[in-house]
mmCIF file of C-alpha atoms and ligand atoms in Angstrom:
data_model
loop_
_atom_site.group_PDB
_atom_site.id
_atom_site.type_symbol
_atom_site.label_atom_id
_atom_site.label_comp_id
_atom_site.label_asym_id
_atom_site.label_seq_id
_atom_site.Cartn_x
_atom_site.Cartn_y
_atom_site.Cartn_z
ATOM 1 C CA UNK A 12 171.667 -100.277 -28.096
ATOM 2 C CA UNK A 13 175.259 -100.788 -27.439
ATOM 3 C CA UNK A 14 177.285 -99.433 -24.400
ATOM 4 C CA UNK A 15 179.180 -96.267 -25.471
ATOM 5 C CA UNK A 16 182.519 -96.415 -24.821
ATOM 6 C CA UNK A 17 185.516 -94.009 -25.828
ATOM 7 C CA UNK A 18 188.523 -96.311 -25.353
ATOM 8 C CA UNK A 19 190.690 -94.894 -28.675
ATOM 9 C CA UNK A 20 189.397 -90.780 -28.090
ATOM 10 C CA UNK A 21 190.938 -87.903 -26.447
ATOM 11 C CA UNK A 22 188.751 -85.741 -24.700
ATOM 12 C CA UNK A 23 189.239 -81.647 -23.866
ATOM 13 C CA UNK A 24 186.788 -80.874 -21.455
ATOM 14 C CA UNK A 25 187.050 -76.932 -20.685
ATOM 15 C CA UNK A 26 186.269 -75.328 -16.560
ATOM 16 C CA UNK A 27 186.504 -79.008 -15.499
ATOM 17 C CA UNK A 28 188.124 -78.348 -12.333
ATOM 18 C CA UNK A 29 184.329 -78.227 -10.827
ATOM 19 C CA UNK A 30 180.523 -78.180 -11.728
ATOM 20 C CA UNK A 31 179.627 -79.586 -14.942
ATOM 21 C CA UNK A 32 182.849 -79.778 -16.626
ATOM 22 C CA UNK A 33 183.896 -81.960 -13.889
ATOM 23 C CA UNK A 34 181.197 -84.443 -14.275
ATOM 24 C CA UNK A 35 181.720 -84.683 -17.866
ATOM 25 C CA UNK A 36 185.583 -85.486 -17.479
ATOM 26 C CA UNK A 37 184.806 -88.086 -14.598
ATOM 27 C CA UNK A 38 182.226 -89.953 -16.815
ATOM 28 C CA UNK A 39 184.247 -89.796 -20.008
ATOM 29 C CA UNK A 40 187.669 -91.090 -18.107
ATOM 30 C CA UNK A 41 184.781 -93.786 -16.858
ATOM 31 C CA UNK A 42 183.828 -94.669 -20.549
ATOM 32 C CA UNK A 43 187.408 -95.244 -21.694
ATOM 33 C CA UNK A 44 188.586 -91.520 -22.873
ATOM 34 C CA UNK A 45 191.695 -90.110 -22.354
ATOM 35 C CA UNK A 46 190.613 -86.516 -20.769
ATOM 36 C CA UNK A 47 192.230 -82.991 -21.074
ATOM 37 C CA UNK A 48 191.032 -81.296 -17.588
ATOM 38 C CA UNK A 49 191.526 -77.677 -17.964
ATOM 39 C CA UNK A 50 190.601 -75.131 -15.022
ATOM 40 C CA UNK A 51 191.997 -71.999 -14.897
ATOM 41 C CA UNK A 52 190.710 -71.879 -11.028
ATOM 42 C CA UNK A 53 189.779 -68.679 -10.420
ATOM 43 C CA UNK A 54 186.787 -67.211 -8.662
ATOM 44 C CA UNK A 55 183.273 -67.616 -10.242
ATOM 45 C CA UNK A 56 183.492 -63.845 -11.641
ATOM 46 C CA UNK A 57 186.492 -64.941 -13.720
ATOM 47 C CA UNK A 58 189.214 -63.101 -11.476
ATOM 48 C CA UNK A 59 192.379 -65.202 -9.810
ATOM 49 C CA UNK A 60 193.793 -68.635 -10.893
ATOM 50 C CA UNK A 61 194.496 -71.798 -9.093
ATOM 51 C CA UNK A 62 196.124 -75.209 -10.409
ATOM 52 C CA UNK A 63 194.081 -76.941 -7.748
ATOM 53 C CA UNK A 64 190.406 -77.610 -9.350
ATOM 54 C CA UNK A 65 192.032 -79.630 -12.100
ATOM 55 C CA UNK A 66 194.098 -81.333 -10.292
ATOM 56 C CA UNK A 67 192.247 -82.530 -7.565
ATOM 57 C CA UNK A 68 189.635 -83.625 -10.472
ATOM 58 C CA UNK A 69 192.711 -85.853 -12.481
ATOM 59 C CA UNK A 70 193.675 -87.237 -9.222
ATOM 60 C CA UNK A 71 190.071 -88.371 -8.871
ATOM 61 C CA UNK A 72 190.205 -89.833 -12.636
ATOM 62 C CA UNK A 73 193.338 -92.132 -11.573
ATOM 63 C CA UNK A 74 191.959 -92.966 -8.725
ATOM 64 C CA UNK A 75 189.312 -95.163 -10.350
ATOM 65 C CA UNK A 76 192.177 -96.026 -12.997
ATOM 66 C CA UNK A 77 191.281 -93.730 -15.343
ATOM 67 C CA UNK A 78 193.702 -91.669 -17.926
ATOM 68 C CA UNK A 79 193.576 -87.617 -17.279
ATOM 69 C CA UNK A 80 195.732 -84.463 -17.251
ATOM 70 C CA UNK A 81 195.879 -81.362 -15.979
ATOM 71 C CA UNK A 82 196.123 -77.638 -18.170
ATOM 72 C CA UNK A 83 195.759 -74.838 -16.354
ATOM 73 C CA UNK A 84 195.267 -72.588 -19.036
ATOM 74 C CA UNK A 85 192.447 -69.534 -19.646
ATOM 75 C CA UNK A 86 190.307 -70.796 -22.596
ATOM 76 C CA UNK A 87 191.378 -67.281 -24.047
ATOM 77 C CA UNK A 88 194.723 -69.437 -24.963
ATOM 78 C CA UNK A 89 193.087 -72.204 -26.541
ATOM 79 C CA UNK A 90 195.806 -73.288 -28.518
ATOM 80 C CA UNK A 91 197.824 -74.227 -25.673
ATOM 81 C CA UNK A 92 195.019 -76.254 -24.175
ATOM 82 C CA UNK A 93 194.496 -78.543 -27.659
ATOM 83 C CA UNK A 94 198.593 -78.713 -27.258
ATOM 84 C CA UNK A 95 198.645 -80.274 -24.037
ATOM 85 C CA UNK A 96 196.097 -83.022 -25.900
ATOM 86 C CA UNK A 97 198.623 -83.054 -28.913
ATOM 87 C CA UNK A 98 201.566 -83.461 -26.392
ATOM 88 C CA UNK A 99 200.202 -86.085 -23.877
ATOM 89 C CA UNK A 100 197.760 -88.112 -26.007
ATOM 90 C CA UNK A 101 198.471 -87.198 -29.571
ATOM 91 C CA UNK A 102 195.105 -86.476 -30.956
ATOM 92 C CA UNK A 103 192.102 -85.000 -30.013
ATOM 93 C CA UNK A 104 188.396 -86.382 -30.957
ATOM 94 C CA UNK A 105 186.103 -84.283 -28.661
ATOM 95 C CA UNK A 106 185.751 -80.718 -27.471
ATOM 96 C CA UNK A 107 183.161 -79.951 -24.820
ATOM 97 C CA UNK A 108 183.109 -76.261 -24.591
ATOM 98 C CA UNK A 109 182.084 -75.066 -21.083
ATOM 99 C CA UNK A 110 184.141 -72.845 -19.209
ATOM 100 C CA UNK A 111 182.065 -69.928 -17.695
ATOM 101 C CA UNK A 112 181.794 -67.208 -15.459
ATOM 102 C CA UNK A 113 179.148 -65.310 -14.508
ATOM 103 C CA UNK A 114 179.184 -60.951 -14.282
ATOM 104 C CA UNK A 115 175.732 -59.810 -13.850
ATOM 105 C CA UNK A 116 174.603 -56.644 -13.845
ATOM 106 C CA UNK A 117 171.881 -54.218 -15.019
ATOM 107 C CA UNK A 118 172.505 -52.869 -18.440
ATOM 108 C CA UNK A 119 172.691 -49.725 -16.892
ATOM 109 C CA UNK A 120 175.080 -50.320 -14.780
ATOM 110 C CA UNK A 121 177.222 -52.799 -16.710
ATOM 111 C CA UNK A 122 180.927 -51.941 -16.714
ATOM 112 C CA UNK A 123 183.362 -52.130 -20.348
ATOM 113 C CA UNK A 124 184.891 -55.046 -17.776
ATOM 114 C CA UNK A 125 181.832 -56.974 -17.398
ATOM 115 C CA UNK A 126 181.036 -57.214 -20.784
ATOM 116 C CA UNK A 127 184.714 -58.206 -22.350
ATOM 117 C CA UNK A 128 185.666 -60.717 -19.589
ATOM 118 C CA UNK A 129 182.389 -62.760 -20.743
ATOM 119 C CA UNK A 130 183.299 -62.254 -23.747
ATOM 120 C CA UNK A 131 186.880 -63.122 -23.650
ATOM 121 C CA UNK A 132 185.760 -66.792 -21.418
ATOM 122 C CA UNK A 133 182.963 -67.605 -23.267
ATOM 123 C CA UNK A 134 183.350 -66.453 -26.518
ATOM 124 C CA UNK A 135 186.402 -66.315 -27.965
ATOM 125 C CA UNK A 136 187.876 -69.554 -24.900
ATOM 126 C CA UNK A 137 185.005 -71.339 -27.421
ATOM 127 C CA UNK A 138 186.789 -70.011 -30.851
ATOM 128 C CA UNK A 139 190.573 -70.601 -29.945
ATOM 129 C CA UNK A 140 189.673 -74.006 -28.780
ATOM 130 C CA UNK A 141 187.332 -74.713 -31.546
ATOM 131 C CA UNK A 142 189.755 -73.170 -33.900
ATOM 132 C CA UNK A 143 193.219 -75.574 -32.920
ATOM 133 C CA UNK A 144 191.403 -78.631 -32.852
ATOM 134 C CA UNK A 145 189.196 -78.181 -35.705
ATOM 135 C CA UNK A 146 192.344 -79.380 -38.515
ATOM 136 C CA UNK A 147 192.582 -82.275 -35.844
ATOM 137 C CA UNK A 148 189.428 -83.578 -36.572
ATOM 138 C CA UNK A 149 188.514 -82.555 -40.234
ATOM 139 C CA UNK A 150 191.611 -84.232 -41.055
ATOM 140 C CA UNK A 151 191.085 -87.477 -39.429
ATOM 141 C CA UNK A 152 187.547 -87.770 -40.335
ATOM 142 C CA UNK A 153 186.229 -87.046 -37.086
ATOM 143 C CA UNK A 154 185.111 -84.635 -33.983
ATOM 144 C CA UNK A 155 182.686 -84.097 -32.007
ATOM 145 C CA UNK A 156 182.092 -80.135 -30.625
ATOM 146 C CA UNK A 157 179.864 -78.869 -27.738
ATOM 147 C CA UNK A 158 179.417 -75.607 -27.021
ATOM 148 C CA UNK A 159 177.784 -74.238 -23.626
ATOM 149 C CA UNK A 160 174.834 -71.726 -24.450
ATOM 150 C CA UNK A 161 172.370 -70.831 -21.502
ATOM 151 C CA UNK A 162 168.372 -70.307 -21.772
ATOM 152 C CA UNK A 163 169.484 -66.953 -21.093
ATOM 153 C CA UNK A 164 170.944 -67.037 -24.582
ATOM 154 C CA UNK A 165 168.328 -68.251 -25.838
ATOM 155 C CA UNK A 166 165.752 -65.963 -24.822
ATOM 156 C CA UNK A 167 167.372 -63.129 -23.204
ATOM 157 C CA UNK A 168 167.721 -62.615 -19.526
ATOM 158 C CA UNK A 169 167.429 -59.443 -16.797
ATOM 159 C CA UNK A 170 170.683 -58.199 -15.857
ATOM 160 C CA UNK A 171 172.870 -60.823 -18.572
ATOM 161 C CA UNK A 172 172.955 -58.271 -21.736
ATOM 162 C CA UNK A 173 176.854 -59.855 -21.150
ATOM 163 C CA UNK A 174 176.126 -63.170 -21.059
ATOM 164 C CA UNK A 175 173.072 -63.550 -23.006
ATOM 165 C CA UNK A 176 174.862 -61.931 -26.262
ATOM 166 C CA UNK A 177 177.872 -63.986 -25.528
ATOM 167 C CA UNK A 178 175.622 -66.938 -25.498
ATOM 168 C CA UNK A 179 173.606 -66.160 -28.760
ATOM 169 C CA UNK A 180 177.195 -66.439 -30.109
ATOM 170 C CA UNK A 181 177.551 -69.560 -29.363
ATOM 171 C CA UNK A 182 174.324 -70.589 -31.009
ATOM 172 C CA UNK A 183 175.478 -68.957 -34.571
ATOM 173 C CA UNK A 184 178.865 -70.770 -34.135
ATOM 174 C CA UNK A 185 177.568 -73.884 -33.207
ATOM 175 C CA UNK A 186 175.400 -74.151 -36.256
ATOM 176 C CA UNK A 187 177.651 -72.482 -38.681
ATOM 177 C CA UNK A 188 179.948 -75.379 -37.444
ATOM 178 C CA UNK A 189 177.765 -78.048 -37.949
ATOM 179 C CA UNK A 190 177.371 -77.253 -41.548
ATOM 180 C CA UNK A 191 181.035 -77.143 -41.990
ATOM 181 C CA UNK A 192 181.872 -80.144 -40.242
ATOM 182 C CA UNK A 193 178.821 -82.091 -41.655
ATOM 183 C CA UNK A 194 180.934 -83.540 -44.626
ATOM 184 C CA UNK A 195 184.064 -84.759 -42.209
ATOM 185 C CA UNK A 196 181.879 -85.958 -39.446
ATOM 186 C CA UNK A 197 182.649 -83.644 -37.150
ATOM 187 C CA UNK A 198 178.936 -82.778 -35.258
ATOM 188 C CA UNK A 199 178.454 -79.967 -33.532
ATOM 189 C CA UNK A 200 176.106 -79.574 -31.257
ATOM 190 C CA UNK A 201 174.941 -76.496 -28.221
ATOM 191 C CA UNK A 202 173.568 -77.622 -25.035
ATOM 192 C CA UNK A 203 171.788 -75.306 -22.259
ATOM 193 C CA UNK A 204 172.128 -76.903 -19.145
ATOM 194 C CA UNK A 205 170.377 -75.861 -15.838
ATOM 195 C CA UNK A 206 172.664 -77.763 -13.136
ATOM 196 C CA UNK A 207 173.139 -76.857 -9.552
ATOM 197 C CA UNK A 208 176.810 -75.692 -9.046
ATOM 198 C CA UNK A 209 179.358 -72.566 -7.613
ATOM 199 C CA UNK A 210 177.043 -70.781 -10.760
ATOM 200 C CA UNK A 211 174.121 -71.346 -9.142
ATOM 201 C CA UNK A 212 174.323 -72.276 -5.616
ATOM 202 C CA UNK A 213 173.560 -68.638 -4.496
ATOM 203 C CA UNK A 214 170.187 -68.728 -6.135
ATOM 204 C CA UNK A 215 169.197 -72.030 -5.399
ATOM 205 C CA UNK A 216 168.208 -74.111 -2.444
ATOM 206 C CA UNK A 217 169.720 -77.146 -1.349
ATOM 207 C CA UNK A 218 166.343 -79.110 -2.484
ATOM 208 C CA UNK A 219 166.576 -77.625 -5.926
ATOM 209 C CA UNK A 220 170.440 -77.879 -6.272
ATOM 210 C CA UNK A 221 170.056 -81.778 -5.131
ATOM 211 C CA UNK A 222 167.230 -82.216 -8.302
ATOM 212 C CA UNK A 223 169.592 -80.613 -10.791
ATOM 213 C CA UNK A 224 172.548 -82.279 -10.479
ATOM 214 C CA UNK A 225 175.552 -81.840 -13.227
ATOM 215 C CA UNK A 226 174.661 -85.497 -13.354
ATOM 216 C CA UNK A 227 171.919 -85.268 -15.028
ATOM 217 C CA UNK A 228 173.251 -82.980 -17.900
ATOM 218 C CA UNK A 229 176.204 -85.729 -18.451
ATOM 219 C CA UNK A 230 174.601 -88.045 -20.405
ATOM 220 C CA UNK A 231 173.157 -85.572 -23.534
ATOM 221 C CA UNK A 232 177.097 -84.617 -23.509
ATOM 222 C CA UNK A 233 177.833 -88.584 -23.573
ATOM 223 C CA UNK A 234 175.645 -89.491 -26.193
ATOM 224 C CA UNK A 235 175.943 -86.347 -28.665
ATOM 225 C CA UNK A 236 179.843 -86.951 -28.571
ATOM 226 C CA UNK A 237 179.570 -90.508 -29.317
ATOM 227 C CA UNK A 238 180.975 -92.091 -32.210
ATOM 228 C CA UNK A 239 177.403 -93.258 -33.533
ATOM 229 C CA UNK A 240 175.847 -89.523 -32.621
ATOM 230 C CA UNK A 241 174.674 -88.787 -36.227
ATOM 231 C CA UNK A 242 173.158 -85.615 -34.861
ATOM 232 C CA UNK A 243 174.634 -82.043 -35.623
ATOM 233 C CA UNK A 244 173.676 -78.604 -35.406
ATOM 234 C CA UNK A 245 170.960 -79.167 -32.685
ATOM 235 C CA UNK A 246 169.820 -76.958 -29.752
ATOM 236 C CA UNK A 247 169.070 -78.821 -26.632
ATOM 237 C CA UNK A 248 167.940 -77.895 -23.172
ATOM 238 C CA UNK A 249 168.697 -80.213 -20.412
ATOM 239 C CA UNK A 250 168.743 -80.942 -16.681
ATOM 240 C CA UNK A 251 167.181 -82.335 -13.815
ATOM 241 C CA UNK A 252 166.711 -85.482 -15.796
ATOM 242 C CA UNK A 253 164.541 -83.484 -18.291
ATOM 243 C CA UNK A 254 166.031 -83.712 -22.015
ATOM 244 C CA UNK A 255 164.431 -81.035 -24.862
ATOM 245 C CA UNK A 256 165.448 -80.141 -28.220
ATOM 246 C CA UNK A 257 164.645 -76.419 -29.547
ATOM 247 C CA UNK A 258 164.235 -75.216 -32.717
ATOM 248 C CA UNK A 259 163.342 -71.438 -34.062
ATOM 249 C CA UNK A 260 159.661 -71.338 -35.746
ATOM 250 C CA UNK A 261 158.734 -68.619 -38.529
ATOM 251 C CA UNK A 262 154.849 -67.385 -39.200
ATOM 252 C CA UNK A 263 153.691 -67.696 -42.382
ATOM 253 C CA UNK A 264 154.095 -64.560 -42.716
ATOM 254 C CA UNK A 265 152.408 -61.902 -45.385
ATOM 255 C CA UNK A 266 153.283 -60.934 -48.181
ATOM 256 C CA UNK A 267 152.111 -57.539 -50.284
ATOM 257 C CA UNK A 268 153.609 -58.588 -53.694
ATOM 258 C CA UNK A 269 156.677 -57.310 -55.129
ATOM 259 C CA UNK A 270 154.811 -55.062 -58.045
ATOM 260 C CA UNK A 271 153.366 -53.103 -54.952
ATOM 261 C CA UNK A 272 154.845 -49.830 -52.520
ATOM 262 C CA UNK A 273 154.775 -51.142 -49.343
ATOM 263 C CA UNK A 274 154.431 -48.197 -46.771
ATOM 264 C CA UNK A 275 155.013 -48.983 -43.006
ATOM 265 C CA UNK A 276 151.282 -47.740 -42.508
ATOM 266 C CA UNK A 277 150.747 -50.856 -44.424
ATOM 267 C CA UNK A 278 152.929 -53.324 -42.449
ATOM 268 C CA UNK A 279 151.037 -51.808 -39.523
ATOM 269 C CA UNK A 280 147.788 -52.967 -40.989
ATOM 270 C CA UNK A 281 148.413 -56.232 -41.567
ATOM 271 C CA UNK A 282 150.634 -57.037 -38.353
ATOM 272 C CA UNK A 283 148.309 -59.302 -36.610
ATOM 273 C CA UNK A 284 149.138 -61.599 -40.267
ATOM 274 C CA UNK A 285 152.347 -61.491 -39.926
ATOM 275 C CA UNK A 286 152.767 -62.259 -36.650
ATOM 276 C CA UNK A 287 150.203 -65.091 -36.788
ATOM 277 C CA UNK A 288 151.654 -68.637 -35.979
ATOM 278 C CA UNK A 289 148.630 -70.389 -36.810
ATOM 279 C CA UNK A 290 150.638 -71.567 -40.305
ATOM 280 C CA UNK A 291 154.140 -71.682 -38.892
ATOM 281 C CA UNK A 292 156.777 -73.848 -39.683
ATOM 282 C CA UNK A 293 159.989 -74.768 -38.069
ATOM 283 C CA UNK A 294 162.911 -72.614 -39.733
ATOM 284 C CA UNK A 295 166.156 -74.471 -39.609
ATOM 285 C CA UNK A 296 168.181 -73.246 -42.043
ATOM 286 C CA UNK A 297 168.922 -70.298 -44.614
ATOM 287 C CA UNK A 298 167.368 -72.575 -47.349
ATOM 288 C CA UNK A 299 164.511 -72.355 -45.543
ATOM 289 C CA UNK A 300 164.506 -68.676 -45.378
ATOM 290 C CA UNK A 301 164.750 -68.545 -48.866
ATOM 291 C CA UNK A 302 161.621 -71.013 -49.772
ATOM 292 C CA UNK A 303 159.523 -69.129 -47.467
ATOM 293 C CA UNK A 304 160.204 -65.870 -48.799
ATOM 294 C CA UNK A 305 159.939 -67.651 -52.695
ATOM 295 C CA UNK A 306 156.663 -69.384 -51.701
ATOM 296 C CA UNK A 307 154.968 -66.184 -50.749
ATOM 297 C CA UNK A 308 156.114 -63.879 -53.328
ATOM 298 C CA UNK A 309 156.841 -66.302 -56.486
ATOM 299 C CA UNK A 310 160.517 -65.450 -56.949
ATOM 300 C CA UNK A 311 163.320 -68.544 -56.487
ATOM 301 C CA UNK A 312 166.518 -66.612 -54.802
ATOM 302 C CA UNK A 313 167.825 -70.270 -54.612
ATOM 303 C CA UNK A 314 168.359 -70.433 -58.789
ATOM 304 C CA UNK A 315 168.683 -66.292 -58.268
ATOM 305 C CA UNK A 316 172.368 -65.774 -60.611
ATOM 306 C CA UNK A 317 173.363 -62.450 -61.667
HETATM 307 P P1 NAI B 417 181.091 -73.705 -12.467
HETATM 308 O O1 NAI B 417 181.483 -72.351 -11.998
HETATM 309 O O2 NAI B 417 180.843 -74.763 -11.458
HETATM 310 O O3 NAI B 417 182.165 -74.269 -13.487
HETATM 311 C C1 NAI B 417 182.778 -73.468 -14.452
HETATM 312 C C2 NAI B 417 184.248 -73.781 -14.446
HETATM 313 O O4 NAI B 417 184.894 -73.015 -15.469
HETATM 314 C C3 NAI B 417 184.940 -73.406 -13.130
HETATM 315 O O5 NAI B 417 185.600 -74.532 -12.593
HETATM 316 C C4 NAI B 417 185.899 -72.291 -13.517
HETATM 317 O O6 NAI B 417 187.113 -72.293 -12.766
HETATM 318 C C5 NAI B 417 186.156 -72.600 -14.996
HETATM 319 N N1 NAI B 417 186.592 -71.424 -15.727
HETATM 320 C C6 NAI B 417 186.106 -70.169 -15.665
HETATM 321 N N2 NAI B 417 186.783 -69.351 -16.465
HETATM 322 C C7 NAI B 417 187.736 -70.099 -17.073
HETATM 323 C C8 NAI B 417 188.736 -69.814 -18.045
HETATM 324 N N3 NAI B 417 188.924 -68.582 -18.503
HETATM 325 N N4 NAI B 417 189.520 -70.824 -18.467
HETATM 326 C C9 NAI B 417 189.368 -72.088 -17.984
HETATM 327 N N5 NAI B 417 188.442 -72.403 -17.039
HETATM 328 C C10 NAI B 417 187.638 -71.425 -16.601
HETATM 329 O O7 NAI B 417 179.794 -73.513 -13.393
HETATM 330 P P2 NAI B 417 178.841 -74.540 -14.175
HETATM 331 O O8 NAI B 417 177.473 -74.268 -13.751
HETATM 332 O O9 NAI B 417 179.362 -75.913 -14.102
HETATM 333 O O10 NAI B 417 178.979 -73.947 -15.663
HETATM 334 C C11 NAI B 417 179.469 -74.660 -16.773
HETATM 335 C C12 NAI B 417 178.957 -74.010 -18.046
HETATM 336 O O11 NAI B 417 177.540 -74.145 -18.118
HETATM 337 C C13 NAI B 417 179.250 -72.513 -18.146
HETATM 338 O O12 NAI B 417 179.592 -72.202 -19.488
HETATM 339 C C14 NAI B 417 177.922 -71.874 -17.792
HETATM 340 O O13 NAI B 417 177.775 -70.597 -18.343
HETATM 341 C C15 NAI B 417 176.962 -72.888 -18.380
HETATM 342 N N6 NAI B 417 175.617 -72.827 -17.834
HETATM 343 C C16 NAI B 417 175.364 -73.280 -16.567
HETATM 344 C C17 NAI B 417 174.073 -73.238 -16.087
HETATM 345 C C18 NAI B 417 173.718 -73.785 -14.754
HETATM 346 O O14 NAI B 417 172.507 -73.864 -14.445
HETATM 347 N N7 NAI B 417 174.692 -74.191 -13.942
HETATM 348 C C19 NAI B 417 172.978 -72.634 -16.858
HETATM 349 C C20 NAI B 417 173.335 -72.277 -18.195
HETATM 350 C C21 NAI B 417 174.619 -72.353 -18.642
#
């Protein structure tokens, strides 16, 4: 296996003033990339600003001899963000999507202002990025897209009905994405990291945040943005040197026939069936919807015209 190196690529790496983003734009600037670092700087509940995390980060890139820049920009302003990659490097081949704040709270006590600043950072920061350097690298016949979910969006969390939802939206764009991009090589790919950093530190002990260093997250991010990655559309979970790939599994399933009333009485009946897994499958894509649905009821909505 060769070395991977990114000596002709230009690298956005969003929140990179600190925590992950930070070790991805070090390693990358290592590896030969020319590296957008973009930190808006404020506070880890999203409020205040500060030029200082990215550029203490670029003027640890240079140090070593590396090639970085500073933008200063909220993710909400994407655009400007894949500019300052247009205007200092020219091009842009790779997007890692990972600016985030954290605003937990009990549903019940959730504020209108918890639930659109997550929003705002992680959701649409992902689209407006996404969305200015996606021409970029459909048109030059290649990209490569992370986007930051969370376990939490995954499977749901206490007190994140903010974050979770913002980071089930990731997952949809991520692999709506991927089967865009398939066809121009641009892969798209979501990560869930667990990484000690200003996220975490207040829940963590100094043993724990030690084991799961950003460090050990790096290297997925390395190798799913490389130029041989062939991968797209995957869900992995990562950290403290532990590397997993999820996918969604559907039961068989039951099915009461389509020349029959089905009464919820009935679904009732036969629940333990249909929420059997001892026949399940993986599920990875609407195709597969529609062949499981077709196999157990004998209609084809693949060749369904009207
Ligand atoms: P961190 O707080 O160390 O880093 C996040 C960075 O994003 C900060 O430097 C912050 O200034 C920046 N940022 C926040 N809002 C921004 C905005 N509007 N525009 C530009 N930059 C902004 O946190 P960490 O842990 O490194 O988080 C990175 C990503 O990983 C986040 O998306 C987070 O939700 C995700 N994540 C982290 C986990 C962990 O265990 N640390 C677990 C699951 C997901």
């Amino acid at each position: 296996m060769s070395d991977i190196k990114f000596f002709d690529k230009v690298v956005i790496v969003t929140g990179a003033g600190g925590g992950l983003g930070r070790a991805y734009a070090i390693e990358f600037a290592k590896r030969g990339a020319r590296v957008v670092v973009n930190d808006l700087g404020g506070s880890g509940a999203g409020e205040g600003a500060s030029s200082s995390a990215a550029d203490v980060v670029v003027a640890e890139i240079k140090a070593f001899g590396g090639d970085a820049v500073a933008n200063y920009d909220s993710v909400e302003f994407g655009e400007k963000i894949v500019q300052t990659a247009i205007d200092n490097f020219g091009r842009v081949d790779i997007l890692v999507n990972n600016a985030g704040i954290l605003r937990d709270s009990s549903f019940t006590k959730m504020s209108d202002t918890d639930w659109e600043l997550i929003y705002k950072v992680h959701v649409d920061g992902a689209y407006k990025l996404t969305k200015a350097a996606w021409p970029y690298m459909v048109n030059q016949g290649f990209g490569r897209v992370i986007f930051t979910t969370s376990a939490a969006g995954i499977y749901g969390n206490f007190g994140q009905a903010n974050y979770s939802s913002a980071k089930s939206a990731l997952l949809g764009l991520g692999k709506t994405l991927a089967i865009e991009g398939a066809r121009k090589n641009v892969h798209v790919n979501v990560i869930a990291p667990i990484a000690g950093s200003r996220l975490t530190e207040t829940i963590w002990g100094e043993d724990i945040l030690k084991a799961t260093s950003p460090d050990y997250v790096v290297p997925l991010v390395v190798k799913l943005c490389s130029e041989d990655n062939k991968d797209t559309g995957g869900v992995y979970e990562v950290g403290a040197s532990w590397f997993a790939k999820v996918r969604v599994e559907r039961s068989e399933g039951y099915a009461f026939g389509v020349d029959k009333d089905v009464s919820a009485e009935d679904v009732a009946s036969k629940w333990d069936a249909i929420c059997d897994f001892s026949n399940s499958a993986p599920a990875e894509s609407i195709v597969s919807t529609f062949n499981a649905v077709g196999k157990m009821v004998g209609i084809d909505l693949l060749a369904a015209k009207k």
